[in-house]
PDB file of C-alpha atoms in Angstrom:
ATOM      1  CA  MET S   1     -15.702  14.504  31.120  1.00  0.00           C
ATOM      2  CA  SER S   2     -12.711  12.570  33.416  1.00  0.00           C
ATOM      3  CA  PHE S   3      -9.418  12.403  32.004  1.00  0.00           C
ATOM      4  CA  ILE S   4      -9.655   8.478  31.333  1.00  0.00           C
ATOM      5  CA  SER S   5     -12.875   9.576  29.413  1.00  0.00           C
ATOM      6  CA  VAL S   6     -10.905  12.115  27.356  1.00  0.00           C
ATOM      7  CA  LEU S   7      -8.374   9.124  26.758  1.00  0.00           C
ATOM      8  CA  GLU S   8     -10.616   6.079  25.851  1.00  0.00           C
ATOM      9  CA  THR S   9     -12.242   8.904  22.857  1.00  0.00           C
ATOM     10  CA  VAL S  10      -9.021   9.957  21.428  1.00  0.00           C
ATOM     11  CA  GLY S  11      -7.942   6.307  21.541  1.00  0.00           C
ATOM     12  CA  LYS S  12     -11.303   5.162  20.036  1.00  0.00           C
ATOM     13  CA  GLY S  13     -10.948   8.031  16.834  1.00  0.00           C
ATOM     14  CA  PHE S  14      -7.248   7.034  16.895  1.00  0.00           C
ATOM     15  CA  GLU S  15      -8.340   3.163  16.089  1.00  0.00           C
ATOM     16  CA  LYS S  16     -10.728   4.699  13.663  1.00  0.00           C
ATOM     17  CA  GLY S  17      -8.882   6.977  11.671  1.00  0.00           C
ATOM     18  CA  LEU S  18      -5.870   3.803  11.911  1.00  0.00           C
ATOM     19  CA  LYS S  19      -8.158   1.592  10.446  1.00  0.00           C
ATOM     20  CA  TRP S  20      -9.119   4.837   7.501  1.00  0.00           C
ATOM     21  CA  ALA S  21      -5.670   5.266   6.805  1.00  0.00           C
ATOM     22  CA  MET S  22      -4.871   1.653   6.405  1.00  0.00           C
ATOM     23  CA  THR S  23      -7.791   1.388   3.789  1.00  0.00           C
ATOM     24  CA  TYR S  24      -6.173   4.536   2.498  1.00  0.00           C
ATOM     25  CA  ALA S  25      -2.568   3.120   2.434  1.00  0.00           C
ATOM     26  CA  ILE S  26      -1.080   1.630  -1.327  1.00  0.00           C
ATOM     27  CA  PRO S  27      -0.420  -2.096  -1.532  1.00  0.00           C
ATOM     28  CA  VAL S  28       3.206  -2.347  -0.392  1.00  0.00           C
ATOM     29  CA  GLU S  29       3.687  -4.445  -3.305  1.00  0.00           C
ATOM     30  CA  ARG S  30       2.802  -1.339  -5.742  1.00  0.00           C
ATOM     31  CA  LEU S  31       4.544   0.482  -3.542  1.00  0.00           C
ATOM     32  CA  VAL S  32       7.694  -1.338  -4.062  1.00  0.00           C
ATOM     33  CA  GLY S  33       7.208  -1.366  -7.961  1.00  0.00           C
ATOM     34  CA  LEU S  34       7.474   2.383  -7.642  1.00  0.00           C
ATOM     35  CA  LEU S  35      10.446   2.751  -5.163  1.00  0.00           C
ATOM     36  CA  PHE S  36      12.736   0.001  -6.467  1.00  0.00           C
ATOM     37  CA  PRO S  37      11.594  -1.361 -10.038  1.00  0.00           C
ATOM     38  CA  ALA S  38      14.492  -3.322 -10.573  1.00  0.00           C
ATOM     39  CA  THR S  39      14.513  -5.058  -7.124  1.00  0.00           C
ATOM     40  CA  ALA S  40      10.748  -5.630  -6.598  1.00  0.00           C
ATOM     41  CA  PRO S  41      10.061  -9.204  -7.989  1.00  0.00           C
ATOM     42  CA  VAL S  42      13.083 -10.636  -6.145  1.00  0.00           C
ATOM     43  CA  ALA S  43      13.502  -8.979  -2.934  1.00  0.00           C
ATOM     44  CA  ALA S  44      11.357  -9.444   0.559  1.00  0.00           C
ATOM     45  CA  GLU S  45      14.121  -7.057   2.716  1.00  0.00           C
ATOM     46  CA  VAL S  46      12.558  -4.123   0.605  1.00  0.00           C
ATOM     47  CA  THR S  47       9.269  -4.809   0.418  1.00  0.00           C
ATOM     48  CA  ASP S  48       9.541  -5.434   4.372  1.00  0.00           C
ATOM     49  CA  ALA S  49      11.313  -1.408   4.361  1.00  0.00           C
ATOM     50  CA  THR S  50       9.136  -0.078   2.113  1.00  0.00           C
ATOM     51  CA  SER S  51       6.362  -1.324   4.305  1.00  0.00           C
ATOM     52  CA  LEU S  52       7.651  -0.305   7.532  1.00  0.00           C
ATOM     53  CA  ILE S  53       8.343   3.343   6.109  1.00  0.00           C
ATOM     54  CA  GLN S  54       4.736   3.234   4.930  1.00  0.00           C
ATOM     55  CA  SER S  55       3.368   2.285   8.656  1.00  0.00           C
ATOM     56  CA  ALA S  56       5.345   4.899  10.229  1.00  0.00           C
ATOM     57  CA  VAL S  57       4.123   7.593   7.915  1.00  0.00           C
ATOM     58  CA  LEU S  58       0.654   6.607   8.724  1.00  0.00           C
ATOM     59  CA  LEU S  59       1.056   5.925  12.222  1.00  0.00           C
ATOM     60  CA  VAL S  60       3.258   9.672  12.641  1.00  0.00           C
ATOM     61  CA  GLU S  61       0.298  11.171  10.707  1.00  0.00           C
ATOM     62  CA  GLN S  62      -2.542   9.987  12.769  1.00  0.00           C
ATOM     63  CA  LYS S  63      -0.675  11.347  16.025  1.00  0.00           C
ATOM     64  CA  TYR S  64      -0.121  14.285  14.394  1.00  0.00           C
ATOM     65  CA  ALA S  65      -3.899  14.871  13.534  1.00  0.00           C
ATOM     66  CA  ALA S  66      -5.069  13.285  16.835  1.00  0.00           C
ATOM     67  CA  SER S  67      -3.772  16.623  18.364  1.00  0.00           C
ATOM     68  CA  GLY S  68      -4.709  18.764  15.600  1.00  0.00           C
ATOM     69  CA  VAL S  69      -1.232  19.872  14.080  1.00  0.00           C
ATOM     70  CA  GLN S  70      -0.917  19.035  10.600  1.00  0.00           C
ATOM     71  CA  SER S  71       0.547  21.583   9.176  1.00  0.00           C
ATOM     72  CA  GLY S  72       3.668  23.305   8.915  1.00  0.00           C
ATOM     73  CA  THR S  73       4.700  19.982  10.735  1.00  0.00           C
ATOM     74  CA  GLY S  74       6.443  18.262   8.148  1.00  0.00           C
ATOM     75  CA  ALA S  75      10.135  18.236   9.125  1.00  0.00           C
ATOM     76  CA  GLN S  76       9.360  16.849  12.704  1.00  0.00           C
ATOM     77  CA  LYS S  77       7.215  14.361  10.759  1.00  0.00           C
ATOM     78  CA  LEU S  78       9.812  12.931   8.806  1.00  0.00           C
ATOM     79  CA  THR S  79      12.378  13.413  12.181  1.00  0.00           C
ATOM     80  CA  GLU S  80       9.694  10.658  14.053  1.00  0.00           C
ATOM     81  CA  VAL S  81       9.357   8.958  10.900  1.00  0.00           C
ATOM     82  CA  LEU S  82      13.637   8.549  10.432  1.00  0.00           C
ATOM     83  CA  VAL S  83      13.640   7.753  14.332  1.00  0.00           C
ATOM     84  CA  LEU S  84      11.167   5.119  13.516  1.00  0.00           C
ATOM     85  CA  THR S  85      12.461   3.253  10.492  1.00  0.00           C
ATOM     86  CA  GLU S  86      15.759   4.585   9.599  1.00  0.00           C
ATOM     87  CA  GLN S  87      17.886   1.689  11.246  1.00  0.00           C
ATOM     88  CA  THR S  88      15.924  -1.181  10.653  1.00  0.00           C
ATOM     89  CA  VAL S  89      15.043   0.025   6.805  1.00  0.00           C
ATOM     90  CA  THR S  90      18.677   0.578   6.396  1.00  0.00           C
ATOM     91  CA  ALA S  91      20.004  -2.623   7.454  1.00  0.00           C
ATOM     92  CA  LEU S  92      16.361  -4.785   5.167  1.00  0.00           C
ATOM     93  CA  LEU S  93      18.303  -2.646   2.032  1.00  0.00           C
ATOM     94  CA  ALA S  94      21.573  -3.884   2.819  1.00  0.00           C
ATOM     95  CA  LYS S  95      20.452  -7.138   2.992  1.00  0.00           C
ATOM     96  CA  ALA S  96      18.824  -7.008  -0.620  1.00  0.00           C
ATOM     97  CA  GLY S  97      22.098  -5.288  -1.838  1.00  0.00           C
ATOM     98  CA  LEU S  98      21.403  -1.852  -1.610  1.00  0.00           C
ATOM     99  CA  GLN S  99      24.035   0.519   0.635  1.00  0.00           C
ATOM    100  CA  VAL S 100      21.676   3.581   1.865  1.00  0.00           C
ATOM    101  CA  ASP S 101      22.425   6.540   4.315  1.00  0.00           C
ATOM    102  CA  SER S 102      19.970   8.880   6.040  1.00  0.00           C
ATOM    103  CA  ASN S 103      19.737  11.283   3.184  1.00  0.00           C
ATOM    104  CA  TYR S 104      18.718   8.169   0.736  1.00  0.00           C
ATOM    105  CA  VAL S 105      16.321   6.996   3.683  1.00  0.00           C
ATOM    106  CA  SER S 106      14.588  10.803   4.332  1.00  0.00           C
ATOM    107  CA  SER S 107      14.324  10.430   0.354  1.00  0.00           C
ATOM    108  CA  LEU S 108      12.227   7.332   0.567  1.00  0.00           C
ATOM    109  CA  VAL S 109       9.998   8.128   3.168  1.00  0.00           C
ATOM    110  CA  SER S 110       9.414  11.779   1.173  1.00  0.00           C
ATOM    111  CA  ALA S 111       8.840   9.962  -1.749  1.00  0.00           C
ATOM    112  CA  VAL S 112       6.349   7.446   0.207  1.00  0.00           C
ATOM    113  CA  VAL S 113       4.552  10.329   1.598  1.00  0.00           C
ATOM    114  CA  ALA S 114       3.921  12.006  -1.638  1.00  0.00           C
ATOM    115  CA  ILE S 115       2.754   9.084  -2.978  1.00  0.00           C
ATOM    116  CA  LEU S 116       0.364   8.547  -0.357  1.00  0.00           C
ATOM    117  CA  ASN S 117      -0.626  12.346  -1.274  1.00  0.00           C
ATOM    118  CA  VAL S 118      -1.871  11.642  -3.962  1.00  0.00           C
ATOM    119  CA  GLN S 119      -3.553   8.481  -3.815  1.00  0.00           C
ATOM    120  CA  LYS S 120      -7.511   9.169  -3.905  1.00  0.00           C
ATOM    121  CA  ALA S 121      -8.890   9.098  -0.120  1.00  0.00           C
ATOM    122  CA  PRO S 122     -12.226   6.987  -0.382  1.00  0.00           C
ATOM    123  CA  ALA S 123     -15.395   8.313   0.476  1.00  0.00           C
ATOM    124  CA  THR S 124     -16.397   7.586   4.055  1.00  0.00           C
ATOM    125  CA  SER S 125     -20.190   7.614   5.483  1.00  0.00           C
ATOM    126  CA  GLU S 126     -18.997  10.433   7.969  1.00  0.00           C
ATOM    127  CA  ALA S 127     -17.899  12.296   4.542  1.00  0.00           C
ATOM    128  CA  LYS S 128     -21.115  11.884   2.835  1.00  0.00           C
ATOM    129  CA  ALA S 129     -23.386  12.678   5.468  1.00  0.00           C
TER     130      ALA S 129
END
């Protein structure tokens, strides 16, 4: 198999996995309600920040799943999600009146991961076969 064929196969698997992950993800409005109950009804910025974090978590998880290295990589995954999101999340939350630092954003990422971890994964046709 050529290098290009391998990349195409990985890409197709990644696309399928990302589609599954987005189905598995929590609706952002519900996640915002869990993380920021006081601001959920009024702050679009909070929704955007939460959506950004959730998308980055799913993207990083997919990257590690595609490489076959998922266990023992929590700190690395957190660092990657923070690189992708911290600056924007901090700015969005500041617009919503919430002044946050790196530790707070890190806690938000960990909360999103924890919530995603307790979600029931949907059964796929492959899992049934």
